[in-house]
Each structure stands twice: as C-alpha cells, then as structure tokens.
mmCIF file of C-alpha atoms in Angstrom:
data_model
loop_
_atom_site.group_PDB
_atom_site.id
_atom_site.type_symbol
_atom_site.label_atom_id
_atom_site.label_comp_id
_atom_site.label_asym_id
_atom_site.label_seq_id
_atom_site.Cartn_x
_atom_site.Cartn_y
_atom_site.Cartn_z
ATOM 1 C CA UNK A 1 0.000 0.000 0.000
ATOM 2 C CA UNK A 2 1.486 3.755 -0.530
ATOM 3 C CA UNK A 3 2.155 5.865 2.352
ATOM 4 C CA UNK A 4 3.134 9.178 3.128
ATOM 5 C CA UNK A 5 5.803 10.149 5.071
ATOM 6 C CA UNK A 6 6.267 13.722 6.995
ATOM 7 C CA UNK A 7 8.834 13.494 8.776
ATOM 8 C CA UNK A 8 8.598 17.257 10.512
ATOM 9 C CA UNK A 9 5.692 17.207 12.901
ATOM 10 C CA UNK A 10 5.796 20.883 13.643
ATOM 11 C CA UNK A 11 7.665 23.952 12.207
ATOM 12 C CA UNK A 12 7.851 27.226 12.267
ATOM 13 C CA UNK A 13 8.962 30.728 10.176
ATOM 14 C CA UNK A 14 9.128 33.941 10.631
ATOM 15 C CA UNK A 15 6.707 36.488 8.947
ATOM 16 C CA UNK A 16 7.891 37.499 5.483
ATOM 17 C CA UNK A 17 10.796 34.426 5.561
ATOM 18 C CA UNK A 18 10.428 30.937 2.725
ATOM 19 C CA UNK A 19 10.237 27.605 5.033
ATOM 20 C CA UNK A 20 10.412 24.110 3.441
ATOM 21 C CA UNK A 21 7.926 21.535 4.308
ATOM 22 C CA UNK A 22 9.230 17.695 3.357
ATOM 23 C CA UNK A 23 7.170 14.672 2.185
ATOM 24 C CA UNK A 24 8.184 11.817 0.901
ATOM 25 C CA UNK A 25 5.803 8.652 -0.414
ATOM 26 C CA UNK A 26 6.284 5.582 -1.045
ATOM 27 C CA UNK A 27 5.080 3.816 -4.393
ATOM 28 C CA UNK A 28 5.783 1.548 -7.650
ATOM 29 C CA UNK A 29 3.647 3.621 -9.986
ATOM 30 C CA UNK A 30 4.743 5.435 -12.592
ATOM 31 C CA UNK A 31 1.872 8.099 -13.141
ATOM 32 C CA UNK A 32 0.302 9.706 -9.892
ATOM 33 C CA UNK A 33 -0.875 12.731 -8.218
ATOM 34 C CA UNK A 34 0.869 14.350 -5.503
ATOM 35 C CA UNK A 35 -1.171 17.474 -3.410
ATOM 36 C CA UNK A 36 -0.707 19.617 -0.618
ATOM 37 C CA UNK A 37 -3.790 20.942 1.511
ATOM 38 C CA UNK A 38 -3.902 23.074 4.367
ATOM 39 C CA UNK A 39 -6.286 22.788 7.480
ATOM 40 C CA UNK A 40 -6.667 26.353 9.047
ATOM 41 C CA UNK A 41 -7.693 26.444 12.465
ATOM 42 C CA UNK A 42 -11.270 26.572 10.754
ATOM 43 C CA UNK A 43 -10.840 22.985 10.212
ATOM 44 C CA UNK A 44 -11.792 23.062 6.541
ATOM 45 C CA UNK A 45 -8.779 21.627 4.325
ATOM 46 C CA UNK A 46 -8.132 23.748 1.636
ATOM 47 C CA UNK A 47 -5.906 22.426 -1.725
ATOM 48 C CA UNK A 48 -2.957 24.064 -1.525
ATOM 49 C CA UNK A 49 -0.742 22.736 -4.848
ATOM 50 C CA UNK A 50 -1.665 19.976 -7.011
ATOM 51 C CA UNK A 51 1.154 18.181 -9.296
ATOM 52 C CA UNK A 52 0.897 15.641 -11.903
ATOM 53 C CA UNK A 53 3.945 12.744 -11.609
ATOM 54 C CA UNK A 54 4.213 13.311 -15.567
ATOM 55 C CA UNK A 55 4.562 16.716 -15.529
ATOM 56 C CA UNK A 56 8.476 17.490 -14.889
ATOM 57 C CA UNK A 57 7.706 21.231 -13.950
ATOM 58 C CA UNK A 58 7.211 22.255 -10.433
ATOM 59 C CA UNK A 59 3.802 23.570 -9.799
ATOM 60 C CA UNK A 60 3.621 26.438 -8.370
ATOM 61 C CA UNK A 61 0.620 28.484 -6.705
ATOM 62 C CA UNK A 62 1.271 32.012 -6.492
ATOM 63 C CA UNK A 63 3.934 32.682 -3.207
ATOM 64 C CA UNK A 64 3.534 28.467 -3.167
ATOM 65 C CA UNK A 65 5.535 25.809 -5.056
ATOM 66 C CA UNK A 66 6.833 22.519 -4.957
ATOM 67 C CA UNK A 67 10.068 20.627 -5.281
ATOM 68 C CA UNK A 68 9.242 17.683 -6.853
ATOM 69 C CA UNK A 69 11.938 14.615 -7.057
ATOM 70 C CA UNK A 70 10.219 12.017 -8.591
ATOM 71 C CA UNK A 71 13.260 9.367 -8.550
ATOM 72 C CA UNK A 72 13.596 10.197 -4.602
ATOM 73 C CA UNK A 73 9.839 10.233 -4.371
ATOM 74 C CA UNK A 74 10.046 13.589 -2.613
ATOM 75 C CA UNK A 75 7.878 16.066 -2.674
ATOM 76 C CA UNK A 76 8.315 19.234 -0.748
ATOM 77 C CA UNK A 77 6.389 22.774 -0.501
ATOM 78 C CA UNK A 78 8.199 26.193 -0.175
ATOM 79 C CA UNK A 79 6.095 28.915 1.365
ATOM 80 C CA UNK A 80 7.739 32.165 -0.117
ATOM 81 C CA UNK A 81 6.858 35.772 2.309
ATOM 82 C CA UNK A 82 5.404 33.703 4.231
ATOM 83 C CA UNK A 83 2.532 35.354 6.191
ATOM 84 C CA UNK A 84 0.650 34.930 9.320
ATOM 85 C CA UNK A 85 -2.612 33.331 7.526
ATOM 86 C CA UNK A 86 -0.562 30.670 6.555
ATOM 87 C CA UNK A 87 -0.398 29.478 9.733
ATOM 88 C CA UNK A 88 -2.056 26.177 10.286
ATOM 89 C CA UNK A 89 -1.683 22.266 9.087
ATOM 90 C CA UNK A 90 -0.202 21.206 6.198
ATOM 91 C CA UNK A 91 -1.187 17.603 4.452
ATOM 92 C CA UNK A 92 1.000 16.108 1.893
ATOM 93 C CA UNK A 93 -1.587 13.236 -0.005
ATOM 94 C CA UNK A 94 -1.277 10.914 -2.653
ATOM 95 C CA UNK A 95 -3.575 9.809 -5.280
ATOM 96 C CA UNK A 96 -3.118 7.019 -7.849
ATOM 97 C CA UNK A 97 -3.835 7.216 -11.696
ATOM 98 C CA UNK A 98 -7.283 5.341 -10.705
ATOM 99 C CA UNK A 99 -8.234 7.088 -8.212
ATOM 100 C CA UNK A 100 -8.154 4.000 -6.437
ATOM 101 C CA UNK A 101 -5.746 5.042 -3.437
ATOM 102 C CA UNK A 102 -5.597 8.307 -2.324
ATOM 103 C CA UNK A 103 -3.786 8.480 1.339
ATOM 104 C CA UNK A 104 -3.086 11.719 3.362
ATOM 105 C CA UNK A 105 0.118 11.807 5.453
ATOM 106 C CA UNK A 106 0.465 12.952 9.222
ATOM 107 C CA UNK A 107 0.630 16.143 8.074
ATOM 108 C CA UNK A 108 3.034 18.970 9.588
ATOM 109 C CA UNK A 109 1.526 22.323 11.960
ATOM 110 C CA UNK A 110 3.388 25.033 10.961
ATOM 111 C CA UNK A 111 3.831 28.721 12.786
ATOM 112 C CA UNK A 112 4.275 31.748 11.661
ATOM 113 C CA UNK A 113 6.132 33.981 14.012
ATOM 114 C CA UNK A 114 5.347 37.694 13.917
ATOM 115 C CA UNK B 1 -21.902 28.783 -4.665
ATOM 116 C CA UNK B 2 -21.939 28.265 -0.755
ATOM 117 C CA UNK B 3 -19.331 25.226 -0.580
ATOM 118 C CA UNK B 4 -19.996 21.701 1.183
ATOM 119 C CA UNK B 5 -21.986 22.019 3.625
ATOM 120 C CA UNK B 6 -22.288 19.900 6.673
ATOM 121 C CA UNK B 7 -24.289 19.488 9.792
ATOM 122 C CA UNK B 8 -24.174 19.629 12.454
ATOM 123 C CA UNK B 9 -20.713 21.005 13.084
ATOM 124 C CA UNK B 10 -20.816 19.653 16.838
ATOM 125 C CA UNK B 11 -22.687 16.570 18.265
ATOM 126 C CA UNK B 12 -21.974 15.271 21.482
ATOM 127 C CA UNK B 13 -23.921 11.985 22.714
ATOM 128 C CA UNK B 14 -23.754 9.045 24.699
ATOM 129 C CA UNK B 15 -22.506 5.809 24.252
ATOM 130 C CA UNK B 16 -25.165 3.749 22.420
ATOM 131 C CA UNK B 17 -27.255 6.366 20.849
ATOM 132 C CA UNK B 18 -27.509 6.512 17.153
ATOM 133 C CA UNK B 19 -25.868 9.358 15.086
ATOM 134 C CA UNK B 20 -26.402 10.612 11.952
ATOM 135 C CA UNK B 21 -24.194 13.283 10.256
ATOM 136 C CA UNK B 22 -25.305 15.015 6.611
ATOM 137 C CA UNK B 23 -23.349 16.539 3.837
ATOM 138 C CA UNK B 24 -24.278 18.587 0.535
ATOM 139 C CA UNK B 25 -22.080 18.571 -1.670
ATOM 140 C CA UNK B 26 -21.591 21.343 -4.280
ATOM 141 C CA UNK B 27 -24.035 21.679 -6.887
ATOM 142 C CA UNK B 28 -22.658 19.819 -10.107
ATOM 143 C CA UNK B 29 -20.035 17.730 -8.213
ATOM 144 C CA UNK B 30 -19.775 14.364 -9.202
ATOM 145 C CA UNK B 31 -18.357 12.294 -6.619
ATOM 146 C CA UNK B 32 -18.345 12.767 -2.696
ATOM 147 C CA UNK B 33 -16.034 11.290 0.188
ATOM 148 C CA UNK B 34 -16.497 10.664 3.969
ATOM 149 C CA UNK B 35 -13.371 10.996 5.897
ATOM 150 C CA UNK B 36 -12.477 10.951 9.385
ATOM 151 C CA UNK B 37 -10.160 12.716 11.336
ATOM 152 C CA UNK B 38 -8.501 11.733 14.904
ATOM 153 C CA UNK B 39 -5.247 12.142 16.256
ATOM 154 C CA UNK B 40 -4.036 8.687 16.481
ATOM 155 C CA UNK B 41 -4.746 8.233 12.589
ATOM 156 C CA UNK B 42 -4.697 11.173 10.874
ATOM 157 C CA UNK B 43 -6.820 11.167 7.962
ATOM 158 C CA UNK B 44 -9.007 8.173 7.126
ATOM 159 C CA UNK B 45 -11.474 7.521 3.649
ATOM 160 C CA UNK B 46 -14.433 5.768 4.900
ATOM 161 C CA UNK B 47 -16.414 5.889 2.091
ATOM 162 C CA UNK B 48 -16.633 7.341 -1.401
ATOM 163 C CA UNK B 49 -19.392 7.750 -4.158
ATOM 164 C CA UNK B 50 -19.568 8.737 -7.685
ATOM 165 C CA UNK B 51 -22.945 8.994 -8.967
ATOM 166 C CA UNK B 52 -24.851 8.576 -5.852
ATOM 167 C CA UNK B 53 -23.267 4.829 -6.021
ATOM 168 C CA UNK B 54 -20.735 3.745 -2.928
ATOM 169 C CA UNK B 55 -17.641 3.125 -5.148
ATOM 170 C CA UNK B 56 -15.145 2.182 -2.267
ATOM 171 C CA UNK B 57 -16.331 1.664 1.084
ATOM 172 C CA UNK B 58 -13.529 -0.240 2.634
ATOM 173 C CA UNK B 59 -12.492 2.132 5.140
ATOM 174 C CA UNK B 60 -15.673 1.762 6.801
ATOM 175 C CA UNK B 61 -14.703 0.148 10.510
ATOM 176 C CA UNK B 62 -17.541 -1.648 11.262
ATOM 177 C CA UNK B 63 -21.142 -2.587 10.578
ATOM 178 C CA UNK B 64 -22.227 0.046 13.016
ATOM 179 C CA UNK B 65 -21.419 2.294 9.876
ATOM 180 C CA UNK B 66 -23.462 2.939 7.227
ATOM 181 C CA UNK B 67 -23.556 5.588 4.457
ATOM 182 C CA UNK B 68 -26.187 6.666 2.044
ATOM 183 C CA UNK B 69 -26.226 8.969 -1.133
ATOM 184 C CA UNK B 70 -29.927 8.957 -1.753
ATOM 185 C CA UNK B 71 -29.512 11.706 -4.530
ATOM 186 C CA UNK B 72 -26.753 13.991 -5.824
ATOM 187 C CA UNK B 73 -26.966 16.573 -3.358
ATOM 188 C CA UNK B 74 -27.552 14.835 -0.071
ATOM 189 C CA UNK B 75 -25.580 11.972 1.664
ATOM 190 C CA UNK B 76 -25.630 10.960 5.286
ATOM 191 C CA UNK B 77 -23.123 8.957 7.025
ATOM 192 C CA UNK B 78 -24.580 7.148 10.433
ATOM 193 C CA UNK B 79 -23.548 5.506 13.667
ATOM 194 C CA UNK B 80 -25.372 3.142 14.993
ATOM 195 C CA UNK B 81 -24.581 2.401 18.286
ATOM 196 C CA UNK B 82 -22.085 5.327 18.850
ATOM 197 C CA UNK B 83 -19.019 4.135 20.836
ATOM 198 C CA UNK B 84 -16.782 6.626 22.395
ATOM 199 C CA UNK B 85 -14.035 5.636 19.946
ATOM 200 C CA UNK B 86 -15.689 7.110 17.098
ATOM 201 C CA UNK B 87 -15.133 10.503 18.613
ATOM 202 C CA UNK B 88 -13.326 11.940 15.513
ATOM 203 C CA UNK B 89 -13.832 14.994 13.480
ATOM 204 C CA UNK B 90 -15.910 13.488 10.430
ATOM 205 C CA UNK B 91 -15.554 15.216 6.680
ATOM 206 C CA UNK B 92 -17.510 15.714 4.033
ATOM 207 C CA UNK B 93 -16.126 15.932 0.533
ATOM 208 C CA UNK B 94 -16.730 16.706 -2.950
ATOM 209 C CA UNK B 95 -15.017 16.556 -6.080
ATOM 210 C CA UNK B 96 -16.314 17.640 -9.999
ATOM 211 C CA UNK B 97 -14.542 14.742 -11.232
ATOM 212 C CA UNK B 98 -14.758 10.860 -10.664
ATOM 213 C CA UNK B 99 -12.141 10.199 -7.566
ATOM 214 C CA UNK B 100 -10.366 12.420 -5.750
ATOM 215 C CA UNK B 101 -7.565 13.349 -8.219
ATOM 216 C CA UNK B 102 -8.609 16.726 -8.911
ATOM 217 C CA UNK B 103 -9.552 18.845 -6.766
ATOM 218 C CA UNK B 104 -10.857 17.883 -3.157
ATOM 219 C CA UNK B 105 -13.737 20.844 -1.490
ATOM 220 C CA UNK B 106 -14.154 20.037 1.940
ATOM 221 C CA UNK B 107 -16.804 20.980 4.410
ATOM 222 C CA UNK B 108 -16.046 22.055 7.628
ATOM 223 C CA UNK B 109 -16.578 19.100 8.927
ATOM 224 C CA UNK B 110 -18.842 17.696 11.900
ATOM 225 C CA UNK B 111 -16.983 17.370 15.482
ATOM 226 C CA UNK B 112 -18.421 14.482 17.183
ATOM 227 C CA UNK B 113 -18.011 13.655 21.080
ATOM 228 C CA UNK B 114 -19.206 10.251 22.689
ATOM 229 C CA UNK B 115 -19.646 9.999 25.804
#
C-alpha cells in the first residue's frame, strides 16, 4: 500500500521568511498525483498545490511551489513571504492514476512567528 | 456557490445512541467522500461515491457504519450504536470529477463527542 511520510511534525517561520515543508511517499507507480492541503484552524482543508507525476515542472501556486523529485519520491512545498494566515496544518496526499488510493500523510503544523 | 456544507458542526452523545451526520455537496459535483479525522490516525477515507453509487467503502470500521447517497446533493453517514471511539472529526467531501484526483472541497466538517 502507498504511504506518506512527513517526517517534521511541527515547524515554524518567521513572517515574510520561505520555510520548506518535506514529504516523501512511497510507491511503484509510474503516473500519480501528488497534493498539498492546508487545514486552518477553521478545520476546513483547503488544496494548496496539485502536481501531476508526468509533468516534470514544479507547480507552483502564487507565493507556493513545490520541489518535486520524482526518482527520490520527494515532494516538498516552499512557502515564499510567508505570512501569518498561513499558519495552520499542512497535508501532503497521494492519489493514484485510478483514483483507487488516495492516502493523506500525518501532516506537519506550521507557525508563523510575527 | 456556498461550498460543502455539513451538519451539524458539533454533536456530542452518549454511548449507544444513534448518530447521523449530513453533507451537501456542491451543486454539479460528481463524486463525494467521507473521511475521518482523529489524532491517532490522521486522515481516514471511509467511504466514497460517484454517482450517488458507494464506489469504495472499505475504510468503513464496522457494521455500526453505514452511508447513504440517496440523490446527488444529499448523503448521510450514520452511527449506529455510537461508541466513544468514534469521537473523531468526520468530513464531508466533494469533487467535480470521478475520484479524488482533482480537486478535493471540503466541508467544515462535523466534530463528534461520545460519551
């Protein structure tokens, strides 16, 4: 079965800084769907970045992108000026050409510091 | 449009009683997942529909679940009898396309406490 992996169960940045948020996954497909999604202290997740495994190019999302490693299944989300709404959890998933496995990792809180 | 919508977004009740928690999905939306949320496990699919039918319901723990889609814009997901182990934080979601691939909308979800 995949899983996600993130290995940081808390960070934090200061307001205006870039902080790195690492997941890794585990799986012996070749085409796949990688996404981040935040959970505000709202609770409602919110989709954050969305990357296709075929698609070489990093998505990016405005002051959001993504360092994707496909060979070291990594998958890792820079938050550029980063900014006190961004506080809250972030949810690295994975989703399978079928749609047949889709699995959310442990996710990682993050801070922002004023 | 006003988003999934989900009620209620607190229950608490005792240990035995039956609960029953509804989502709406957005208008259009094709298919529609039931997730819950705890601590100890993170993120969990129960159950997920496309076209009103259950597609995948094998995250469902236990008989005492049950979910229904009767049409496309209603679906309730019910415990029956509540244990306090299914206190959990349970989400509704909705997505235009078949599976969750694209994009996920997620309701605010429905807090549940069992006493």
């Amino acid at each position: 079965a995949q899983t996600v992996t993130q290995s940081q169960p808390e960070m934090s940045v200061q307001e205006a800084e870039t902080v790195t948020l690492s997941c890794t996954y585990d799986t012996s497909e070749s085409d796949y769907y990688l996404f981040w999604y935040k959970q505000p202290p709202s609770r409602q997740m919110i989709l954050v970045i969305r990357q296709e495994a075929y698609k070489q190019q990093n998505a990016t999302e405005n002051r959001f992108s993504v360092n994707f490693q496909k060979a070291a299944k990594s998958f890792s989300l820079k938050i550029s000026d980063s900014q006190l709404g961004d506080a809250a959890m972030y949810f690295c998933a994975y989703g399978d050409n079928y749609g047949q496995n889709f699995v959310f990792g442990p996710g990682t809180r993050l801070s922002v510091l004023p | 449009d006003a988003g999934v919508i989900q009620s209620p977004r607190h229950e608490v009740t005792e240990m035995g009683q039956e609960v029953t928690l509804r989502c709406k999905p957005i208008s259009g939306h094709n298919s529609l997942f039931w997730y819950r949320q705890t601590m100890m496990r993170g993120l969990e699919l129960l159950i997920y529909f496309n076209n009103n039918v259950p597609i995948d319901d094998s995250g469902m723990p236990e008989d005492r679940f049950s979910a229904k889609m009767p049409n496309a814009s209603f679906s309730t997901l019910k415990i029956q009898p509540s244990e306090p182990r299914d206190s959990a934080v349970y989400f509704c979601a909705s997505s235009p396309a078949p599976g969750p691939n694209e994009k996920l909308f997620f309701g605010s979800g429905t807090q549940l406490s069992v006493l």
